[in-house]
Amino acid sequence: MQSVETEHHNCSMPDEPSTSSGPLTPGDVYFSPSPSHEDDDFDTIFTDGRTPVAISPNHLKNHPLHKPTGTSEVLTFYPTMEEFRDFSRYIRVIEQKGAHLNAGIAKIVAPEGWTPRPSKKDFSDVDNYEITQPARETIEAMEKPGAFFKRNVTCRRKMPAREFRDLALSAQYRNPKPNLEGIDIEKHYFQNILEGEPIYGADTEGSFYDKETNEFNMNRLGTLLDNTNLKIKGVNTVYLYFGMYKTTFPWHAEDMDLYSINFLHFGAPKYWFAISSEHADRFERFMSQQFPYHNEAHCKAFLRHKTFIVTPELLRSANIPYATMIQRPNEFIITFPRGYHMGFNLDYNLAESTNFATQRWIDYGKDAVLCGCSKDSVKIDMAPFMEMYRPDEHSAWITYWYGDERSEWVPKKKETNKKRQRAIPCVTPAKRARLAASDGSCSDGSSGCETEESSFMRSLPGYSMSNYQLRSDSDGMLRKYKTNTKELRSDRIDFFKERQYNSGRTPEWPHCSVCQYFQPLHMMAINETVPHSSRRLIPTSCFSKTSEEDEKDEVTFDRLLQCSNCEVTVHSKCCSGDQPNSDEKWRCPRCRNKTDVEIRTASCQLCQLRGGALIPCQIGKDSTWVHVICALFNRRAVFNNPDGPSACFVEPSPRQQSETSSMPPLPEEYRSEYGDMFEHSRWECVVCHRTDVGLIPCAHCIEEDKPVVPALAHITCARRVGFVCEVRDFSRGAVMICQKHEHSYLINKSLQDYTNIKVGDNVYVEEEQCSSGTKHFLSGKILRVDKKATVVVDFLDNSCSRDNLVEDIQSCECLYCENGDHQYGARVKVVWDDKKVYDAYFRGKGVMSEYTIKLDDGPE
């Protein structure tokens, strides 16, 4: 067998030119200069802040900097021997420098003179090693250009490494152009990707480290997986990889979104592509579009199959940032949680790899989406990690995912092991005490609004019974609505269907695709003649997400704009703030100055649906798209302009150590209104059953004592099944209420024990002394019991009243109602004890018992 040095020389590419001195062109600048070295004579500063003078010329020649060919940069680190001795600490160091944010991988060059096997002078012992189940690789082209599918077929049960080496270096399998550099390597690989069937000796258990080696020893890295004493096959096992030219590892993130470490012992380099976790959501949606038959309908974690390949050109066309890196012998590649990567070997080589974990990984592991179609899929019980490292969240997390019962109203799923704690309806205590009833009537002077033509309907522009159609068939509407949105999933690109959906919703009052969420689905009014302007249902304060007062009593009309490309209709102040000329064609922020590919593939980062009003969004370093309505409800989103937003920013999860964008600060009162547990964890949408960060909690569920986690949903999914959206004062802003509460307010369980109280019974009455605030009880006898019809309403200050009389409702916005039987979720005006009228939402109708009591020592 040849010596390592000869092998390395024969199989690797020529050394890349060093950039340690001399003027740099823009294409040569890889790292930002550190302020501490401004006076140095060197133009290049390495990622760890060390100048080239700290590295010997020979070491730099053997491990040159990589010239990026992608759109991002993989950071390279050159640790000293002292830094190299503590693996866990050094991982923290490179993450503090942003290595995990630049790309899904980072490179660490071992210190000069270090070897993982100091007891051996060469790798002659490798020849006798047996490779288990070497696989022959076949790559097939998919229908879409630039997308490929890889198949593995085991060609032998075992193969000696000597035989594998001979095959790899034979004329049939060796690299025909070993001297290519940079982008030419990628071009040659993808131009010839369908030719030949290379053999990959992957996933053979074993290690070529000396047992005495302490630095970066994969057999005992000393991270969380080692500390838990869990021996998990496929996770903390060390594997060997015998590669030959074109053996490929397709796009994937590690099992359970773990870290991994890959070390190249000898031979030709490996070529890597990588995508940062910040772009993972968008990349997953993009891949589901390229491989529609393997997406969520088949397996929600289909990328864990490690069989899918796309070209860099496809990534560029979708504006997905990616990076490249060349790994040479005595170099480590670290992959980060939920960082996607793929690559191929440039000729015969030997590498070994294993997974590891840090505390930062826990917030990825507990949210990891797992493959359910393979019996070999790696699964880690996260309960011990949560209990040990996330004690404050452990109880809620374990109850949510592994509770004994599911909520009654959650649609059943087949073969699911995720269960929700039953959410028991509970009365929210009123923040105001009811003192006396005030006289009132509906806006037309009657005790109840008319059935045929409500005053609200008559107020609509151009109203006539022939123009507006009232949709009272809620079941039929829901079926139609689900059908319409079925084609809007991010993995299905059909711009015709999207335009059809947008234009189909335009006739629904108030015609703006954002404001429509605040008109309950069961109160839909259709007008085929769309006016030039309509009433805006969302106050500016909801967009600003601040405590600034907004005149909610004032009815505000705003101009309607329809995009000439995607046909979405919005109020000017709900999206863009534009005021085009009447004869000017208008395009929404999503459709203006964008390529056809960008427009067709755009989908919401927060709900993964297309259609509706989309605006640009910055999340950390990721530039993406979100629905205006999704950003309005998201507690970490802020708009660039609350009076006509054209872009927004979403604060990344702090648990993932993402960098925050230069965005206006959100008030702490707003951000912490619901707590932060829902903001850095993935939960399951009760409608679509996808798991996502930033789902919207039901405002009433969150106030209940029993459920540890409220009903959570994408706001677009909530609309699909009839959940209601309502406006509240700061710091709630906009809230969602799930269907479970539609009738819960008609049941006052706290009074059920007293329903047998009758005239003549002796009772005790609680009395509070106003001066001292002390309470005491007075005895008396019930003289009379009167039953009164009452209504339940929610006020905008988030208080609830159960004992308003029917006539307290001064006016309503029901499409039809009679004798106080208003529609659930309708906006109403309610007169209060101070004789003032307040905005509220109708919840239901009930009965209140009023008792007349003769006190033993006083009057009635």
mmCIF file with all atom_site columns, N, CA and C in Angstrom, residues 15 133 236 245 253 300 351 364 389 463 474 491 606 609 630 715 718 727 769 800 828 851:
data_model
loop_
_atom_site.group_PDB
_atom_site.id
_atom_site.type_symbol
_atom_site.label_atom_id
_atom_site.label_alt_id
_atom_site.label_comp_id
_atom_site.label_asym_id
_atom_site.label_entity_id
_atom_site.label_seq_id
_atom_site.pdbx_PDB_ins_code
_atom_site.Cartn_x
_atom_site.Cartn_y
_atom_site.Cartn_z
_atom_site.occupancy
_atom_site.B_iso_or_equiv
_atom_site.pdbx_formal_charge
_atom_site.auth_seq_id
_atom_site.auth_comp_id
_atom_site.auth_asym_id
_atom_site.auth_atom_id
_atom_site.pdbx_PDB_model_num
ATOM 1  N N  . ASP A 1 15  ? -2.901  22.317 -4.673 1.00 0.00 ? 15  ASP A N  1
ATOM 2  C CA . ASP A 1 15  ? -3.130  23.269 -3.589 1.00 0.00 ? 15  ASP A CA 1
ATOM 3  C C  . ASP A 1 15  ? -3.680  24.569 -4.147 1.00 0.00 ? 15  ASP A C  1
ATOM 4  N N  . GLN A 1 133 ? -21.414 -4.572 4.190  1.00 0.00 ? 133 GLN A N  1
ATOM 5  C CA . GLN A 1 133 ? -22.504 -4.195 3.290  1.00 0.00 ? 133 GLN A CA 1
ATOM 6  C C  . GLN A 1 133 ? -22.184 -2.973 2.420  1.00 0.00 ? 133 GLN A C  1
ATOM 7  N N  . ASN A 1 236 ? -24.671 7.636  18.685 1.00 0.00 ? 236 ASN A N  1
ATOM 8  C CA . ASN A 1 236 ? -23.327 7.854  19.242 1.00 0.00 ? 236 ASN A CA 1
ATOM 9  C C  . ASN A 1 236 ? -22.407 6.674  18.957 1.00 0.00 ? 236 ASN A C  1
ATOM 10 N N  . TYR A 1 245 ? -14.436 7.864  -6.037 1.00 0.00 ? 245 TYR A N  1
ATOM 11 C CA . TYR A 1 245 ? -14.926 9.012  -6.773 1.00 0.00 ? 245 TYR A CA 1
ATOM 12 C C  . TYR A 1 245 ? -16.429 8.910  -7.016 1.00 0.00 ? 245 TYR A C  1
ATOM 13 N N  . ALA A 1 253 ? -30.246 16.441 6.993  1.00 0.00 ? 253 ALA A N  1
ATOM 14 C CA . ALA A 1 253 ? -29.779 16.873 8.308  1.00 0.00 ? 253 ALA A CA 1
ATOM 15 C C  . ALA A 1 253 ? -29.591 15.612 9.132  1.00 0.00 ? 253 ALA A C  1
ATOM 16 N N  . LYS A 1 300 ? -43.447 12.988 6.148  1.00 0.00 ? 300 LYS A N  1
ATOM 17 C CA . LYS A 1 300 ? -43.219 14.381 6.501  1.00 0.00 ? 300 LYS A CA 1
ATOM 18 C C  . LYS A 1 300 ? -41.743 14.683 6.734  1.00 0.00 ? 300 LYS A C  1
ATOM 19 N N  . ALA A 1 351 ? -12.779 8.056  5.960  1.00 0.00 ? 351 ALA A N  1
ATOM 20 C CA . ALA A 1 351 ? -13.223 9.016  6.969  1.00 0.00 ? 351 ALA A CA 1
ATOM 21 C C  . ALA A 1 351 ? -13.939 8.262  8.078  1.00 0.00 ? 351 ALA A C  1
ATOM 22 N N  . TYR A 1 364 ? -33.585 21.590 19.575 1.00 0.00 ? 364 TYR A N  1
ATOM 23 C CA . TYR A 1 364 ? -33.814 21.008 18.257 1.00 0.00 ? 364 TYR A CA 1
ATOM 24 C C  . TYR A 1 364 ? -34.325 19.577 18.393 1.00 0.00 ? 364 TYR A C  1
ATOM 25 N N  . TYR A 1 389 ? -32.294 19.083 31.739 1.00 0.00 ? 389 TYR A N  1
ATOM 26 C CA . TYR A 1 389 ? -31.759 20.355 31.271 1.00 0.00 ? 389 TYR A CA 1
ATOM 27 C C  . TYR A 1 389 ? -32.827 21.428 31.022 1.00 0.00 ? 389 TYR A C  1
ATOM 28 N N  . TYR A 1 463 ? -75.659 48.260 -0.668 1.00 0.00 ? 463 TYR A N  1
ATOM 29 C CA . TYR A 1 463 ? -76.409 47.102 -0.188 1.00 0.00 ? 463 TYR A CA 1
ATOM 30 C C  . TYR A 1 463 ? -77.773 46.992 -0.852 1.00 0.00 ? 463 TYR A C  1
ATOM 31 N N  . SER A 1 474 ? -72.831 26.924 7.364  1.00 0.00 ? 474 SER A N  1
ATOM 32 C CA . SER A 1 474 ? -71.441 26.903 7.810  1.00 0.00 ? 474 SER A CA 1
ATOM 33 C C  . SER A 1 474 ? -70.738 25.619 7.418  1.00 0.00 ? 474 SER A C  1
ATOM 34 N N  . ASP A 1 491 ? -45.840 22.983 -1.083 1.00 0.00 ? 491 ASP A N  1
ATOM 35 C CA . ASP A 1 491 ? -45.179 21.996 -1.944 1.00 0.00 ? 491 ASP A CA 1
ATOM 36 C C  . ASP A 1 491 ? -45.913 21.815 -3.273 1.00 0.00 ? 491 ASP A C  1
ATOM 37 N N  . LEU A 1 606 ? -44.346 31.230 7.953  1.00 0.00 ? 606 LEU A N  1
ATOM 38 C CA . LEU A 1 606 ? -44.955 30.954 9.247  1.00 0.00 ? 606 LEU A CA 1
ATOM 39 C C  . LEU A 1 606 ? -46.055 29.896 9.177  1.00 0.00 ? 606 LEU A C  1
ATOM 40 N N  . LEU A 1 609 ? -48.287 28.137 3.622  1.00 0.00 ? 609 LEU A N  1
ATOM 41 C CA . LEU A 1 609 ? -49.316 28.175 2.590  1.00 0.00 ? 609 LEU A CA 1
ATOM 42 C C  . LEU A 1 609 ? -49.025 29.323 1.636  1.00 0.00 ? 609 LEU A C  1
ATOM 43 N N  . CYS A 1 630 ? -50.406 36.461 9.197  1.00 0.00 ? 630 CYS A N  1
ATOM 44 C CA . CYS A 1 630 ? -49.570 35.625 10.067 1.00 0.00 ? 630 CYS A CA 1
ATOM 45 C C  . CYS A 1 630 ? -48.628 36.483 10.898 1.00 0.00 ? 630 CYS A C  1
ATOM 46 N N  . ILE A 1 715 ? -52.739 30.666 12.018 1.00 0.00 ? 715 ILE A N  1
ATOM 47 C CA . ILE A 1 715 ? -53.943 31.484 11.900 1.00 0.00 ? 715 ILE A CA 1
ATOM 48 C C  . ILE A 1 715 ? -54.673 31.198 10.596 1.00 0.00 ? 715 ILE A C  1
ATOM 49 N N  . ALA A 1 718 ? -56.611 28.100 11.289 1.00 0.00 ? 718 ALA A N  1
ATOM 50 C CA . ALA A 1 718 ? -57.728 28.405 12.175 1.00 0.00 ? 718 ALA A CA 1
ATOM 51 C C  . ALA A 1 718 ? -58.915 28.940 11.386 1.00 0.00 ? 718 ALA A C  1
ATOM 52 N N  . VAL A 1 727 ? -60.239 41.621 17.777 1.00 0.00 ? 727 VAL A N  1
ATOM 53 C CA . VAL A 1 727 ? -59.329 42.689 18.180 1.00 0.00 ? 727 VAL A CA 1
ATOM 54 C C  . VAL A 1 727 ? -59.403 42.871 19.687 1.00 0.00 ? 727 VAL A C  1
ATOM 55 N N  . GLN A 1 769 ? -66.876 45.608 53.649 1.00 0.00 ? 769 GLN A N  1
ATOM 56 C CA . GLN A 1 769 ? -66.820 46.952 54.194 1.00 0.00 ? 769 GLN A CA 1
ATOM 57 C C  . GLN A 1 769 ? -65.921 47.815 53.309 1.00 0.00 ? 769 GLN A C  1
ATOM 58 N N  . CYS A 1 800 ? -64.563 39.835 30.582 1.00 0.00 ? 800 CYS A N  1
ATOM 59 C CA . CYS A 1 800 ? -65.766 39.139 30.144 1.00 0.00 ? 800 CYS A CA 1
ATOM 60 C C  . CYS A 1 800 ? -66.905 39.475 31.097 1.00 0.00 ? 800 CYS A C  1
ATOM 61 N N  . VAL A 1 828 ? -70.489 43.902 18.762 1.00 0.00 ? 828 VAL A N  1
ATOM 62 C CA . VAL A 1 828 ? -71.660 44.548 19.346 1.00 0.00 ? 828 VAL A CA 1
ATOM 63 C C  . VAL A 1 828 ? -71.232 45.790 20.116 1.00 0.00 ? 828 VAL A C  1
ATOM 64 N N  . TYR A 1 851 ? -81.850 37.231 43.221 1.00 0.00 ? 851 TYR A N  1
ATOM 65 C CA . TYR A 1 851 ? -82.469 36.871 44.491 1.00 0.00 ? 851 TYR A CA 1
ATOM 66 C C  . TYR A 1 851 ? -82.763 38.123 45.318 1.00 0.00 ? 851 TYR A C  1
#
